[in-house]
Amino acid sequence: MQAAWETWEGFWVAGRRRGAVRRVFDDGLLTTRVGFLDASGTPFASESLVRLSDDGTTWQAFRYRQEPGSVSAGARRAEAGLGPDTLPASGEHLLVALLEESGRDRTAYLRVDEGCPDEPAAPAEAVRAGTEPVELPDGRSVTAERIDIVAGGVRVASHWLHAGRAVRSAWAGALAFACADEGEALEGLDDGLRAFLQDGFGAD
C-alpha cells in the first residue's frame, strides 16, 4: 500500500460528538491523531506515527504520545526483536484496507500495544464478520461490511466499510464516523483540539 491518502472522522462518546480523528498515509508514514473532550471537559490527545519498511511489507519504527498522562513510547522493530508479522495497534487501518482488497476472510498478526511496546505482542486477527445496516449521524442508513479486530481472544475494535471506505469504527467504548472533509470534522471543536488535530504535538 503506497498511495497517499487522508481521512477525517468525528469522534463520538455516549451519543455526543466530542472530537475528531485524523489519519494520514504518505510516503510510507501513517499518522493517526485522536483529539476529544472527555465527559469532564478535559482534552485528550494521542498521536501515533508508524513508519513502514521500504518495501511496504512490514513496519520499521513507531512513536506514540498521549496527554494527559505524559505517555510517550516508541520502538524500532528490528532492534526491539519484533518480527515482521507484528504491527502497532494504530496500523490496523492499513491492515483492514489490505484485507478488503485481498478478498480473504481473515489475516493474522501480532498486535503491539503502542503505549506499552515492551509488553508481549498479542496474537490478533482482522476478521470479516458479514454485512449489516449502519446508522450514520445524518440519519442515513447504509449496508456495510464489518471487519473485527480480535486480540488475545477479545474483540478490541470493529470497522464498517461501505463502497470500500470505512464509514464507522468502534473501539474503547467510542464511535468514529467518516466525515466528508476537514471542515466537517473540526466544526464546533475548540481551538486547542483543532490545532492538535492539524499539527500534532510538534516540538513541545
Short mmCIF file of C-alpha atoms in Angstrom, two decimals:
data_model
loop_
_atom_site.label_atom_id
_atom_site.label_comp_id
_atom_site.label_asym_id
_atom_site.label_seq_id
_atom_site.Cartn_x
_atom_site.Cartn_y
_atom_site.Cartn_z
CA MET A 1 0.00 0.00 0.00
CA GLN A 2 1.88 3.06 -1.26
CA ALA A 3 -0.78 5.56 -2.48
CA ALA A 4 -1.15 8.61 -0.24
CA TRP A 5 -4.48 9.32 1.48
CA GLU A 6 -6.05 11.33 4.29
CA THR A 7 -9.27 10.72 6.23
CA TRP A 8 -11.19 12.65 8.89
CA GLU A 9 -13.72 11.21 11.33
CA GLY A 10 -15.98 12.60 14.01
CA PHE A 11 -15.34 11.08 17.44
CA TRP A 12 -18.49 10.23 19.42
CA VAL A 13 -18.90 9.16 23.05
CA ALA A 14 -22.27 8.39 24.68
CA GLY A 15 -24.16 9.72 21.67
CA ARG A 16 -22.34 13.06 21.50
CA ARG A 17 -19.66 14.24 19.10
CA ARG A 18 -16.74 15.23 21.31
CA GLY A 19 -13.79 15.40 18.93
CA ALA A 20 -12.23 14.08 15.76
CA VAL A 21 -9.74 11.59 14.33
CA ARG A 22 -7.29 12.38 11.55
CA ARG A 23 -5.40 9.69 9.65
CA VAL A 24 -2.78 10.49 7.02
CA PHE A 25 -0.76 7.98 5.00
CA ASP A 26 2.02 9.46 2.89
CA ASP A 27 5.44 8.23 1.79
CA GLY A 28 5.22 5.13 3.97
CA LEU A 29 4.27 7.01 7.16
CA LEU A 30 0.89 6.52 8.86
CA THR A 31 -0.03 9.37 11.21
CA THR A 32 -3.04 8.94 13.49
CA ARG A 33 -4.29 11.73 15.76
CA VAL A 34 -7.24 11.45 18.14
CA GLY A 35 -8.44 14.54 19.99
CA PHE A 36 -11.58 14.97 22.09
CA LEU A 37 -13.01 16.36 25.31
CA ASP A 38 -13.91 13.74 27.90
CA ALA A 39 -17.10 13.84 30.00
CA SER A 40 -15.49 16.30 32.44
CA GLY A 41 -14.36 18.61 29.65
CA THR A 42 -10.69 17.62 29.88
CA PRO A 43 -8.95 17.44 26.50
CA PHE A 44 -7.45 14.10 25.44
CA ALA A 45 -4.90 13.91 22.64
CA SER A 46 -2.96 11.00 21.19
CA GLU A 47 -0.62 10.84 18.22
CA SER A 48 0.82 7.73 16.62
CA LEU A 49 3.43 7.67 13.85
CA VAL A 50 4.08 4.30 12.17
CA ARG A 51 6.83 4.11 9.55
CA LEU A 52 6.60 1.19 7.10
CA SER A 53 9.57 -0.68 5.68
CA ASP A 54 10.87 0.43 2.29
CA ASP A 55 9.10 -2.45 0.52
CA GLY A 56 5.87 -1.91 2.48
CA THR A 57 5.66 -5.49 3.73
CA THR A 58 6.15 -4.66 7.42
CA TRP A 59 6.99 -1.69 9.64
CA GLN A 60 10.30 -0.11 10.66
CA ALA A 61 9.50 2.02 13.70
CA PHE A 62 6.76 3.84 15.60
CA ARG A 63 6.37 6.70 18.06
CA TYR A 64 3.37 7.30 20.34
CA ARG A 65 2.42 10.14 22.66
CA GLN A 66 -0.70 10.70 24.77
CA GLU A 67 -1.87 13.53 27.02
CA PRO A 68 -2.95 13.72 29.75
CA GLY A 69 -0.73 11.16 31.41
CA SER A 70 2.55 12.09 29.73
CA VAL A 71 2.59 8.74 27.93
CA SER A 72 5.47 8.58 25.47
CA ALA A 73 6.72 5.41 23.82
CA GLY A 74 8.29 4.08 20.68
CA ALA A 75 10.27 1.25 19.18
CA ARG A 76 12.35 0.25 16.19
CA ARG A 77 11.03 -3.11 15.11
CA ALA A 78 14.30 -4.94 14.41
CA GLU A 79 16.13 -3.52 17.44
CA ALA A 80 13.20 -4.46 19.70
CA GLY A 81 13.29 -8.05 18.45
CA LEU A 82 9.78 -7.78 16.97
CA GLY A 83 9.11 -9.92 13.91
CA PRO A 84 7.77 -8.79 10.54
CA ASP A 85 4.37 -10.27 11.46
CA THR A 86 3.87 -7.70 14.25
CA LEU A 87 2.01 -4.40 13.86
CA PRO A 88 1.46 -1.40 16.16
CA ALA A 89 -2.22 -1.07 17.07
CA SER A 90 -2.97 2.04 15.00
CA GLY A 91 -1.60 0.29 11.91
CA GLU A 92 -4.70 -1.91 11.84
CA HIS A 93 -6.36 0.58 9.48
CA LEU A 94 -3.78 -0.33 6.84
CA LEU A 95 -4.42 -4.00 7.56
CA VAL A 96 -8.20 -3.57 7.21
CA ALA A 97 -7.74 -1.90 3.82
CA LEU A 98 -5.41 -4.67 2.64
CA LEU A 99 -7.84 -7.35 3.82
CA GLU A 100 -10.67 -5.65 1.92
CA GLU A 101 -8.57 -5.50 -1.25
CA SER A 102 -7.37 -9.09 -0.96
CA GLY A 103 -10.77 -10.77 -0.72
CA ARG A 104 -9.51 -13.05 2.08
CA ASP A 105 -11.71 -13.79 5.10
CA ARG A 106 -9.09 -13.02 7.75
CA THR A 107 -5.47 -12.17 8.34
CA ALA A 108 -3.41 -12.92 11.45
CA TYR A 109 -0.70 -10.79 13.06
CA LEU A 110 0.79 -9.89 16.45
CA ARG A 111 -0.58 -6.61 17.86
CA VAL A 112 1.86 -4.25 19.59
CA ASP A 113 0.41 -2.02 22.31
CA GLU A 114 1.78 1.40 21.37
CA GLY A 115 1.59 2.70 24.94
CA CYS A 116 3.46 -0.36 26.31
CA PRO A 117 5.65 -1.72 23.50
CA ASP A 118 7.74 -3.79 25.93
CA GLU A 119 4.73 -5.98 26.70
CA PRO A 120 4.44 -9.17 24.60
CA ALA A 121 2.60 -8.58 21.34
CA ALA A 122 -0.88 -10.14 21.45
CA PRO A 123 -1.97 -12.74 18.87
CA ALA A 124 -4.54 -10.92 16.75
CA GLU A 125 -6.67 -11.21 13.64
CA ALA A 126 -8.60 -8.93 11.33
CA VAL A 127 -11.74 -10.92 10.51
CA ARG A 128 -14.62 -10.33 8.11
CA ALA A 129 -17.85 -10.51 10.13
CA GLY A 130 -20.53 -10.14 7.45
CA THR A 131 -22.65 -7.18 6.41
CA GLU A 132 -25.17 -5.22 8.46
CA PRO A 133 -27.01 -1.89 8.41
CA VAL A 134 -25.17 1.07 9.90
CA GLU A 135 -26.94 4.22 11.09
CA LEU A 136 -24.96 7.36 10.32
CA PRO A 137 -25.13 10.63 12.29
CA ASP A 138 -27.02 12.38 9.46
CA GLY A 139 -29.84 9.85 9.74
CA ARG A 140 -28.95 7.78 6.69
CA SER A 141 -28.57 4.02 6.88
CA VAL A 142 -26.10 2.10 4.72
CA THR A 143 -25.28 -1.56 4.42
CA ALA A 144 -21.66 -2.06 5.41
CA GLU A 145 -19.24 -4.93 5.84
CA ARG A 146 -17.92 -5.27 9.38
CA ILE A 147 -14.29 -6.20 9.98
CA ASP A 148 -13.43 -7.07 13.58
CA ILE A 149 -10.03 -6.76 15.22
CA VAL A 150 -9.63 -9.59 17.73
CA ALA A 151 -6.59 -9.54 20.04
CA GLY A 152 -5.90 -12.04 22.78
CA GLY A 153 -9.28 -13.64 22.06
CA VAL A 154 -11.16 -10.36 22.70
CA ARG A 155 -12.75 -8.09 20.10
CA VAL A 156 -10.94 -4.78 20.60
CA ALA A 157 -12.24 -2.83 17.60
CA SER A 158 -14.62 -3.03 14.65
CA HIS A 159 -14.65 -1.16 11.35
CA TRP A 160 -17.59 -0.91 8.96
CA LEU A 161 -16.78 -0.46 5.26
CA HIS A 162 -19.18 0.83 2.61
CA ALA A 163 -18.10 1.21 -1.02
CA GLY A 164 -14.54 0.45 0.05
CA ARG A 165 -14.47 3.22 2.69
CA ALA A 166 -14.59 2.96 6.47
CA VAL A 167 -17.80 4.77 7.45
CA ARG A 168 -17.80 3.81 11.12
CA SER A 169 -15.29 2.46 13.65
CA ALA A 170 -15.72 1.40 17.26
CA TRP A 171 -13.10 0.94 19.98
CA ALA A 172 -12.73 1.61 23.70
CA GLY A 173 -16.41 2.49 24.08
CA ALA A 174 -16.30 5.23 21.43
CA LEU A 175 -17.52 5.53 17.85
CA ALA A 176 -15.91 7.32 14.93
CA PHE A 177 -17.88 8.23 11.80
CA ALA A 178 -16.35 9.26 8.48
CA CYS A 179 -16.53 12.97 7.66
CA ALA A 180 -16.62 14.45 4.19
CA ASP A 181 -13.65 16.72 4.84
CA GLU A 182 -11.53 18.52 7.42
CA GLY A 183 -14.02 21.35 7.83
CA GLU A 184 -16.83 18.99 8.81
CA ALA A 185 -14.60 17.10 11.26
CA LEU A 186 -13.35 20.25 13.01
CA GLU A 187 -16.64 22.13 13.10
CA GLY A 188 -17.52 23.18 16.65
CA LEU A 189 -14.27 22.00 18.24
CA ASP A 190 -12.26 24.34 20.45
CA ASP A 191 -9.08 25.95 19.18
CA GLY A 192 -6.77 23.65 21.15
CA LEU A 193 -8.22 20.46 19.71
CA ARG A 194 -8.28 21.93 16.20
CA ALA A 195 -4.61 22.91 16.43
CA PHE A 196 -3.59 19.48 17.73
CA LEU A 197 -5.51 17.58 15.05
CA GLN A 198 -3.99 19.72 12.32
CA ASP A 199 -0.40 19.92 13.56
CA GLY A 200 0.10 17.32 16.31
CA PHE A 201 2.25 17.83 19.37
CA GLY A 202 5.08 19.39 17.40
CA ALA A 203 8.26 20.02 19.34
CA ASP A 204 6.59 20.91 22.66
#
